[in-house]
Amino acid sequence: QVQLVESGGGSVQAGGSLRLSCVASRYTRSNNCMGWFRQAPGKEREGVAVISSDGSTNYADSVKGRFTISQDNVKISLFLQMNSLKPEDTAMYYCAASRATYGPCLRIPALFAYWGQGTQVTVSS
């Protein structure tokens, strides 16, 4: 069974930076998508950034220019560099991976079959 394990969350002041990491096991990185999603209390889970196995990316407008998604396809790892953090970025962040996908990667939670347990990011003003 595919397993995703996130790390790197924490508490930071507004304007600070964090780097999230996700390591996948029993997952083959080919013709599929991986991504970062977040969910704040009382809100729906939203797609932050996704990346295809060939490196194409898709970001939410709210994080463009501040967050960067990257991957290591050899180690099957996913990263999210978050800069200029804002209080509204506070949420539980989840790493997700899809089954085989033919077409662009979309930031739609229902398209991702595998999920990590999440890592909390808290940004104070």
Tab-separated table of C-alpha atoms in Angstrom, residues 20-64:
chain	number	residue	atom	x	y	z
A	20	LEU	CA	7.581	20.890	3.772
A	21	SER	CA	8.779	17.456	2.717
A	22	CYS	CA	6.922	14.300	1.779
A	23	VAL	CA	8.429	10.869	1.264
A	24	ALA	CA	6.464	8.238	-0.625
A	25	SER	CA	6.903	4.496	-0.337
A	26	ARG	CA	5.551	1.743	-2.591
A	27	TYR	CA	4.763	4.386	-5.236
A	28	THR	CA	6.109	4.534	-8.756
A	29	ARG	CA	6.589	8.031	-10.107
A	30	SER	CA	5.435	7.803	-13.707
A	31	ASN	CA	2.435	9.306	-15.517
A	32	ASN	CA	0.914	10.520	-12.305
A	33	CYS	CA	0.589	13.575	-10.102
A	34	MET	CA	1.684	14.575	-6.653
A	35	GLY	CA	0.695	17.665	-4.783
A	36	TRP	CA	0.146	19.657	-1.636
A	37	PHE	CA	-3.273	20.430	-0.274
A	38	ARG	CA	-4.331	22.306	2.826
A	39	GLN	CA	-7.348	22.488	5.056
A	40	ALA	CA	-8.082	25.158	7.619
A	41	PRO	CA	-10.658	24.636	10.389
A	42	GLY	CA	-14.182	24.977	9.022
A	43	LYS	CA	-13.009	25.167	5.420
A	44	GLU	CA	-12.852	22.727	2.546
A	45	ARG	CA	-9.599	21.106	1.533
A	46	GLU	CA	-7.966	23.117	-1.238
A	47	GLY	CA	-5.199	22.407	-3.685
A	48	VAL	CA	-2.079	24.479	-3.067
A	49	ALA	CA	0.255	23.142	-5.752
A	50	VAL	CA	0.549	20.014	-7.867
A	51	ILE	CA	3.296	18.629	-10.057
A	52	SER	CA	3.339	16.001	-12.758
A	53	SER	CA	5.948	13.286	-13.031
A	54	ASP	CA	7.575	15.275	-15.858
A	55	GLY	CA	7.699	18.458	-13.769
A	56	SER	CA	4.727	20.510	-14.929
A	57	THR	CA	3.305	22.561	-12.077
A	58	ASN	CA	-0.006	24.158	-11.172
A	59	TYR	CA	-0.390	26.631	-8.303
A	60	ALA	CA	-3.299	28.210	-6.529
A	61	ASP	CA	-3.458	31.939	-7.239
A	62	SER	CA	-3.151	32.676	-3.529
A	63	VAL	CA	0.345	31.160	-3.349
A	64	LYS	CA	1.829	32.031	-6.744
